[in-house]
Coordinates of C-alpha atoms in Angstrom, one line a residue:
X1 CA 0.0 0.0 0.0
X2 CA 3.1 2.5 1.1
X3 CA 4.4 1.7 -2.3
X4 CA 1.3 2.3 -4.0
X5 CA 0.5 5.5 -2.3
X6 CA 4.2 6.8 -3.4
X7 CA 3.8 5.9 -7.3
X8 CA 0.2 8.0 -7.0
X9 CA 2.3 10.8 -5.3
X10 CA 5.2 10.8 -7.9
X11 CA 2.4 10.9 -10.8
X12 CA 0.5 13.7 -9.1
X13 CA 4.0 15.5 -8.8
X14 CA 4.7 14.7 -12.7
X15 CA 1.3 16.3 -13.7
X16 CA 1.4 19.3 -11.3
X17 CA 5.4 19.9 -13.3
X18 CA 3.6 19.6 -16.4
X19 CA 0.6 21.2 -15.9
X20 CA 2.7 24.3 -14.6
X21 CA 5.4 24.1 -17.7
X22 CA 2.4 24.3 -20.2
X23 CA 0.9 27.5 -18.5
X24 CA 4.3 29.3 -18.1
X25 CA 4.5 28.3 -21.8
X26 CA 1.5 29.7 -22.4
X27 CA 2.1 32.8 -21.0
X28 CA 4.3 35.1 -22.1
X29 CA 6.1 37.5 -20.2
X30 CA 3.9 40.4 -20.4
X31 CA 5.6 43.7 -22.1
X32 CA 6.5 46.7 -19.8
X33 CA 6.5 49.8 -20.9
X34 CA 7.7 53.1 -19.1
X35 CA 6.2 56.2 -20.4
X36 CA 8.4 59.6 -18.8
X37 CA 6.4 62.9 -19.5
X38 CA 8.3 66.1 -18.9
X39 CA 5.0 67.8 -17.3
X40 CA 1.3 67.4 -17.5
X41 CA 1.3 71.1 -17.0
X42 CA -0.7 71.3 -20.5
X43 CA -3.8 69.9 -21.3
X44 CA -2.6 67.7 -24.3
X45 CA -0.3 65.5 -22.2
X46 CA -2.8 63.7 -20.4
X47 CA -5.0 63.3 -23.2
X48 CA -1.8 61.3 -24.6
X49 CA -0.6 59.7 -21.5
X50 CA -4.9 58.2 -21.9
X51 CA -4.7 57.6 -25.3
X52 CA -0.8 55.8 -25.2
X53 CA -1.9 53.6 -22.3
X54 CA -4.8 52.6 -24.1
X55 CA -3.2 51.1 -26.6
X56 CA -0.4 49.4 -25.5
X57 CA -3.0 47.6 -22.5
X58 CA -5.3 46.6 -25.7
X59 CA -1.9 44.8 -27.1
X60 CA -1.6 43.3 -23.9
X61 CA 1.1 45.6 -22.5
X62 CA 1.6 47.1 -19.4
X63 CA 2.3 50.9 -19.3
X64 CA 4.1 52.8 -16.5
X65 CA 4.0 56.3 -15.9
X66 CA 6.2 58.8 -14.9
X67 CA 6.2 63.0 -15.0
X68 CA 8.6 65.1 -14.1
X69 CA 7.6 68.6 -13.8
X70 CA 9.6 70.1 -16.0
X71 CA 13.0 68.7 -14.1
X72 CA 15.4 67.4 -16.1
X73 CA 17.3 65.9 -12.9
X74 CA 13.6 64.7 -12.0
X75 CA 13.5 63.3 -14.8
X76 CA 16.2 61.2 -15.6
X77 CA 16.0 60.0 -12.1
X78 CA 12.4 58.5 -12.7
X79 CA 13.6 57.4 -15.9
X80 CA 16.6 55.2 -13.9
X81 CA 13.7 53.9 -11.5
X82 CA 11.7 52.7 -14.6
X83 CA 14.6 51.1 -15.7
X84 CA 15.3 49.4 -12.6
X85 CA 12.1 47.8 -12.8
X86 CA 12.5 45.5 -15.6
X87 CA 10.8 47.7 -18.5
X88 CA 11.1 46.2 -22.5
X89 CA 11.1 49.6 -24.1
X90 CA 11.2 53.1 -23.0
X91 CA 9.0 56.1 -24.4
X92 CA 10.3 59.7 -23.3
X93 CA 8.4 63.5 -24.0
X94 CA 11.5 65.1 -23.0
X95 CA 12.1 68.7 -21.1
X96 CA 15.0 69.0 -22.5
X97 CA 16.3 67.3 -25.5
X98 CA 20.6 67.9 -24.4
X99 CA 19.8 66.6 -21.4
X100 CA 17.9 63.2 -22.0
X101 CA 20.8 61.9 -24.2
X102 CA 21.6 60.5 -20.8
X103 CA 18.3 58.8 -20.2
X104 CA 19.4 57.1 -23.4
X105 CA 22.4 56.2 -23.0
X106 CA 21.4 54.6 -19.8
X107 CA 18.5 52.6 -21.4
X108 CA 20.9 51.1 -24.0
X109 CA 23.5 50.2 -21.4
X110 CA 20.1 48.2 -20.2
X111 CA 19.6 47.0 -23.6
X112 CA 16.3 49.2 -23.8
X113 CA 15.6 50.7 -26.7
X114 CA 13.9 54.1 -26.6
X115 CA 11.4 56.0 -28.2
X116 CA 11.4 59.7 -28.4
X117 CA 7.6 61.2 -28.2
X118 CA 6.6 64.4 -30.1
X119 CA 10.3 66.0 -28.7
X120 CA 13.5 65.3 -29.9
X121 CA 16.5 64.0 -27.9
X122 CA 19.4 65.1 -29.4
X123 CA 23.3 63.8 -29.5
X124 CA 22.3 60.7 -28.6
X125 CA 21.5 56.8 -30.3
X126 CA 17.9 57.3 -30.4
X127 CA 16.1 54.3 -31.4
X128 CA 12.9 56.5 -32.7
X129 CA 11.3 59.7 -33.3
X130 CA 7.2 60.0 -33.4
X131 CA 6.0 63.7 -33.8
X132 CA 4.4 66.1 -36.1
X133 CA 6.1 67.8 -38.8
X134 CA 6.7 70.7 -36.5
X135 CA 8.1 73.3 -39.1
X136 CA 4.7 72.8 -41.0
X137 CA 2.8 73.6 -37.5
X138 CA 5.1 77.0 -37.5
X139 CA 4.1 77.3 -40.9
X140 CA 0.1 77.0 -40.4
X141 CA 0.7 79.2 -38.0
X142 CA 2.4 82.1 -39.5
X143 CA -0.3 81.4 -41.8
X144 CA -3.2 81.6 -40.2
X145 CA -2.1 85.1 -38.7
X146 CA -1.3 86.3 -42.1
X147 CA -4.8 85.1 -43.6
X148 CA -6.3 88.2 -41.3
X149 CA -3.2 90.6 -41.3
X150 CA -0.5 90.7 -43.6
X151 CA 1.3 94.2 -42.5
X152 CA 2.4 95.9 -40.3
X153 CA 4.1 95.1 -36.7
X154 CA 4.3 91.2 -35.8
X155 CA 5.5 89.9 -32.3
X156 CA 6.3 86.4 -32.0
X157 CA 6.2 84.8 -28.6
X158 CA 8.2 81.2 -29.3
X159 CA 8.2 77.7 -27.3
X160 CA 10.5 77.0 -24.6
X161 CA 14.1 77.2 -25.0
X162 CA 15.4 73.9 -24.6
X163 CA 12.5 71.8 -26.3
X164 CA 13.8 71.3 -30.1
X165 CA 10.1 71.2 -31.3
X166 CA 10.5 75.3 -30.5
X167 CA 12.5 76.5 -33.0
X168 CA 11.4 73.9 -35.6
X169 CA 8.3 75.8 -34.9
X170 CA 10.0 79.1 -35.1
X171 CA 11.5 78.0 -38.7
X172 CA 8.3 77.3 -39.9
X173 CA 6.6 80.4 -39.4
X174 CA 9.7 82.5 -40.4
X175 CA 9.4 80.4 -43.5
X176 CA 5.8 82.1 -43.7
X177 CA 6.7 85.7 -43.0
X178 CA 10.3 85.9 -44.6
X179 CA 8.8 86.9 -48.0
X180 CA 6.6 89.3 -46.7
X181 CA 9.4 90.9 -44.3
X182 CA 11.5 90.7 -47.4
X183 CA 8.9 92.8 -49.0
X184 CA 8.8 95.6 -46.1
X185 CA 5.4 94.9 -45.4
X186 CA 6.1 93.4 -42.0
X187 CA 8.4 93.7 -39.5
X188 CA 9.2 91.3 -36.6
X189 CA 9.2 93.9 -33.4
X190 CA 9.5 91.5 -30.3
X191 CA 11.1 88.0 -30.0
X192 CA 11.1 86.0 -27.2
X193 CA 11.3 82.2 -26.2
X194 CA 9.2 81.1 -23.3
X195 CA 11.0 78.6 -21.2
X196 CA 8.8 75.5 -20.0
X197 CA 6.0 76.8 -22.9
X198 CA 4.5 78.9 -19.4
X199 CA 1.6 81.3 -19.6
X200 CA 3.0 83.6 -17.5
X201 CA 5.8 83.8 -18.8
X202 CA 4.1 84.5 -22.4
X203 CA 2.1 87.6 -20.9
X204 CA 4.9 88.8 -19.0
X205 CA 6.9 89.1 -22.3
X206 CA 3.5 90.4 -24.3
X207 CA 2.9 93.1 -21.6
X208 CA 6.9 94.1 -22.4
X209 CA 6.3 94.2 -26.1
X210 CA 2.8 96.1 -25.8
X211 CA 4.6 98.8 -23.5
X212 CA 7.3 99.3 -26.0
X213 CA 5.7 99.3 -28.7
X214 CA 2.9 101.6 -27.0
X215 CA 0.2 98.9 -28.1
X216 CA 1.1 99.4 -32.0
X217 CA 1.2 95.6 -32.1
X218 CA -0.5 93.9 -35.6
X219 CA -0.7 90.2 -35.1
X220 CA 0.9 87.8 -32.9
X221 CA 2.3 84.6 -33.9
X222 CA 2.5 82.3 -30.7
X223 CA 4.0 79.0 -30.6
X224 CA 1.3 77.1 -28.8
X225 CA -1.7 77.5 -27.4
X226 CA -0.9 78.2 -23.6
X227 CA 1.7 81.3 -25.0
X228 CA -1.1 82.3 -26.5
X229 CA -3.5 82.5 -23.4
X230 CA -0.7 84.6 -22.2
X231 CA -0.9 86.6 -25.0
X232 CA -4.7 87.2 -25.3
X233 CA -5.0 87.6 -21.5
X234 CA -2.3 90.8 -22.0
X235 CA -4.2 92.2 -25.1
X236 CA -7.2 91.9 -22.9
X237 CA -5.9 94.0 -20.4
X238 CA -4.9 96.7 -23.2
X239 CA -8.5 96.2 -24.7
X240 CA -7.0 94.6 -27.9
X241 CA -8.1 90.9 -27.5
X242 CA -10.1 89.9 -30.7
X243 CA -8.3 93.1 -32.6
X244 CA -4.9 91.4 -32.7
X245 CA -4.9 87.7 -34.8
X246 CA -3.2 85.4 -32.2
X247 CA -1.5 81.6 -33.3
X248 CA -1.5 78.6 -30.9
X249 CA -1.5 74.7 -31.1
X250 CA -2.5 71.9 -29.3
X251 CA -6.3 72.3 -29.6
X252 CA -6.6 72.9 -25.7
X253 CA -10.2 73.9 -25.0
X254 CA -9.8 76.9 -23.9
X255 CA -8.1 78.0 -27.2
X256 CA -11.4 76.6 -29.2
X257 CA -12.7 78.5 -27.0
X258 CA -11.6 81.7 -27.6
X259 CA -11.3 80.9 -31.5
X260 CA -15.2 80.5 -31.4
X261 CA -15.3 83.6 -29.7
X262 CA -13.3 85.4 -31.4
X263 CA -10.4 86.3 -29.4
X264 CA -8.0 83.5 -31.2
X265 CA -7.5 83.1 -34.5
X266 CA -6.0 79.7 -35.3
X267 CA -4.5 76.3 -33.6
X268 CA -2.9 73.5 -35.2
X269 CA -4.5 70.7 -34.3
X270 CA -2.3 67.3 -33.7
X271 CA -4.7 64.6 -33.7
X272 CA -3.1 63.2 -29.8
X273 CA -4.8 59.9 -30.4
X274 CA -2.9 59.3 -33.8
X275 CA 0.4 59.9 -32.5
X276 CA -0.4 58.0 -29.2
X277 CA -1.6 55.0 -31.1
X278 CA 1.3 54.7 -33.5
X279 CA 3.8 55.4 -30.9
X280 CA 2.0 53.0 -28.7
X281 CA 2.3 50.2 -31.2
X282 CA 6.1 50.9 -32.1
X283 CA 6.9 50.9 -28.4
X284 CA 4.8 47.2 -28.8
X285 CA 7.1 46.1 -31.5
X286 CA 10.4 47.3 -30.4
X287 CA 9.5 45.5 -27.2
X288 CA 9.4 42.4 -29.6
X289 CA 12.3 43.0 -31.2
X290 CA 10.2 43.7 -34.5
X291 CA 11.7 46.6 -36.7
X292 CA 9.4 49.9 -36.4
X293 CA 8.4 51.0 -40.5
X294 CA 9.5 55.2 -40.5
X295 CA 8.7 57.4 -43.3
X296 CA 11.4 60.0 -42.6
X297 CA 14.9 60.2 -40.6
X298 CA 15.7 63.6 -38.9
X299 CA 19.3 64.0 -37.8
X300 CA 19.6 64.5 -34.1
X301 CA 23.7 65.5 -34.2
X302 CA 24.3 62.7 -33.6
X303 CA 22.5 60.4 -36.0
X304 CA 19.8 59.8 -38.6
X305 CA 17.1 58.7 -36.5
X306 CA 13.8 56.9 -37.9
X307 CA 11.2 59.4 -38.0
X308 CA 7.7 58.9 -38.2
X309 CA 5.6 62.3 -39.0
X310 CA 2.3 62.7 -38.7
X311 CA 0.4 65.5 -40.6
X312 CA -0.9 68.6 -38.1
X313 CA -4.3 70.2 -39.5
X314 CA -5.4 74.3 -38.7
X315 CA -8.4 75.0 -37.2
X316 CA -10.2 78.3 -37.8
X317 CA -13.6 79.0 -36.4
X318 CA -15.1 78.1 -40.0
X319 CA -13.8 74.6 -39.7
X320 CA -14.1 73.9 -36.0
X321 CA -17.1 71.6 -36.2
X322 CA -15.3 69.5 -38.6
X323 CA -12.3 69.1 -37.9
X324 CA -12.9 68.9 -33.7
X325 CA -16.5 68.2 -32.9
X326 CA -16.5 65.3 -35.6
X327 CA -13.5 64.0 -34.5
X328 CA -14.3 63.5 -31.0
X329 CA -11.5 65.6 -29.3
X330 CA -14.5 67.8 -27.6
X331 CA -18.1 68.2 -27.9
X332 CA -20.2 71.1 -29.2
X333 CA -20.9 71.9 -25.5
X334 CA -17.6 72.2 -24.4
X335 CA -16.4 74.1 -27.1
X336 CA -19.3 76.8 -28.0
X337 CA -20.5 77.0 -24.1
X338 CA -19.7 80.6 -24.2
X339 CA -21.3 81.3 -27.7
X340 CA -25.0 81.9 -28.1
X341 CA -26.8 78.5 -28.9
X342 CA -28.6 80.1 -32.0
X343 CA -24.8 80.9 -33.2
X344 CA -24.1 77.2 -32.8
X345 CA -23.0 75.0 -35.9
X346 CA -25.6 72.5 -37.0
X347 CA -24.9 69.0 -36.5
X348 CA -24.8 66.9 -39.2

């Protein structure tokens, strides 16, 4: 009977083995994927923190994420602790694009491949770039200020100074205005960056420009949508908001907003959940060891990255309803609450 008992012991053991080999078989280590924003100080980011995470869960990874306030050393030390916890691939919206070359560098020495979202990190062996074609968002911009005003004195209130994206911005829209400042029809008065893309910041500098300038101001071309709050909010104060064409991007609801109402003239709108989803699935198939299909390379000074760019669209007041109501990024509600309902767009 002892013997017996031990045969029906060693055979349950056997299975158990088995049973456990097949299921660890079965399942595959699940992908991990760190996700380091430099702030959520702007609207957009969470919007593609949501979007990003969505994704990557539907393709059965796991997403951890980080933001670091717009502090490089901040960053780069939550970068180190999502390193140290076993991630397959590492995403990165940089604050500054010199100073992430270390987070990279670091990831690689971890065999991590990285993965740099709508911001460039520069000097560095970058694994990928996802963004928008920035210069053409400086360009729509420029643009869109120029469709209303095409004379005169223009100020231009850039990005901050140590994201790239800001002066690829800046090129576009000098791209825009060079032949009309070549002509002597305008003439760039005021200059400024804006570091960390703050509001403040942005009026401060407008208020400087308007006091100069003693309010002889003729458009405004601002390099995102929260410089432009800044701006409008210091026009305001002078009496000037809805007189002076303003640029932005991002889409942020307040800057529909004040484009319905007429305060703003033009965003560029970056569909978030386009470049979340792609970046979300390259970050999937680097993970895999699966090469990522780019339709450009950029050179970061270091090397020709891959580059995938996305297509940015302007939105005037005329084409709000299509191109944001109908695309889901806000409802009618949100956007027109401060218009008269019988000014509403009809839905179709």
């Amino acid at each position: 009977m002892a013997v017996k008992n031990l045969r029906n012991l060693l055979i349950l053991s056997l299975l158990f083995v088995l049973v456990a080999s097949s299921l660890t078989m079965a399942a595959p280590k699940k992908i991990r994927i760190g996700f380091s924003l430099a702030t959520l100080q702007e609207e957009r980011w969470g919007k593609d923190r949501d979007f990003f995470r969505a994704e990557a869960e539907r393709l059965g990874a796991e997403v951890l994420v980080q933001a670091a306030n717009n502090d490089d050393a901040l960053q780069i030390s939550q970068c180190e602790n999502l390193l140290s916890q076993g991630i397959d691939v590492l995403v990165i919206v940089c604050h500054d694009g010199e100073a992430a070359a270390a987070i990279v560098e670091s990831a690689h020495k971890s065999k991590v491949p990285v993965i740099a979202y709508d911001r460039l990190i520069k000097n560095c062996d970058l694994d990928l770039y996802i963004s928008f074609d920035n210069e053409r968002v400086g360009y729509l911009q420029a643009m869109g200020v120029l469709s209303k005003v095409s004379e005169g004195n223009f100020v231009y209130i850039g990005g901050s100074p140590t994201d790239n994206n800001a002066y690829l911005v800046k090129n576009g829209a000098m791209k825009a205005l060079q032949p009309y400042i070549d002509q002597g029809k305008i003439k760039i008065v005021y200059d400024q960056f804006t570091p960390n893309w703050d509001p403040a910041i942005a009026q401060a500098n407008m208020e400087n420009a308007l006091t100069m300038l003693n309010n002889k101001v003729d458009a405004v071309v601002a390099a995102n949508d929260g410089t432009a709050g800044g701006v409008i909010q210091a026009l305001a104060d002078q009496k000037l908001a809805g007189k002076v064409p303003v640029s932005g991007q991002d889409a942020d609801l307040a800057a529909c907003q004040r484009i319905v109402e007429g305060t703003q003239t033009v965003t560029v709108y970056k569909p978030i959940k386009a470049i979340a989803t792609a970046a979300a699935q390259a970050a999937v198939k680097l993970a895999k060891g699966e090469k990522v299909e780019a339709n450009l390379t950029v050179n970061n000074g270091k090397v020709d990255v891959p580059y995938i760019a996305l297509d940015p669209i302007p939105v005037y007041k005329e084409n709000m309803y299509d191109v944001i109501i109908k695309d889901g990024f806000y409802t009618i509600e949100q956007v027109y609450r401060n218009v008269p309902k019988d000014q509403w767009p009809k839905e179709k």
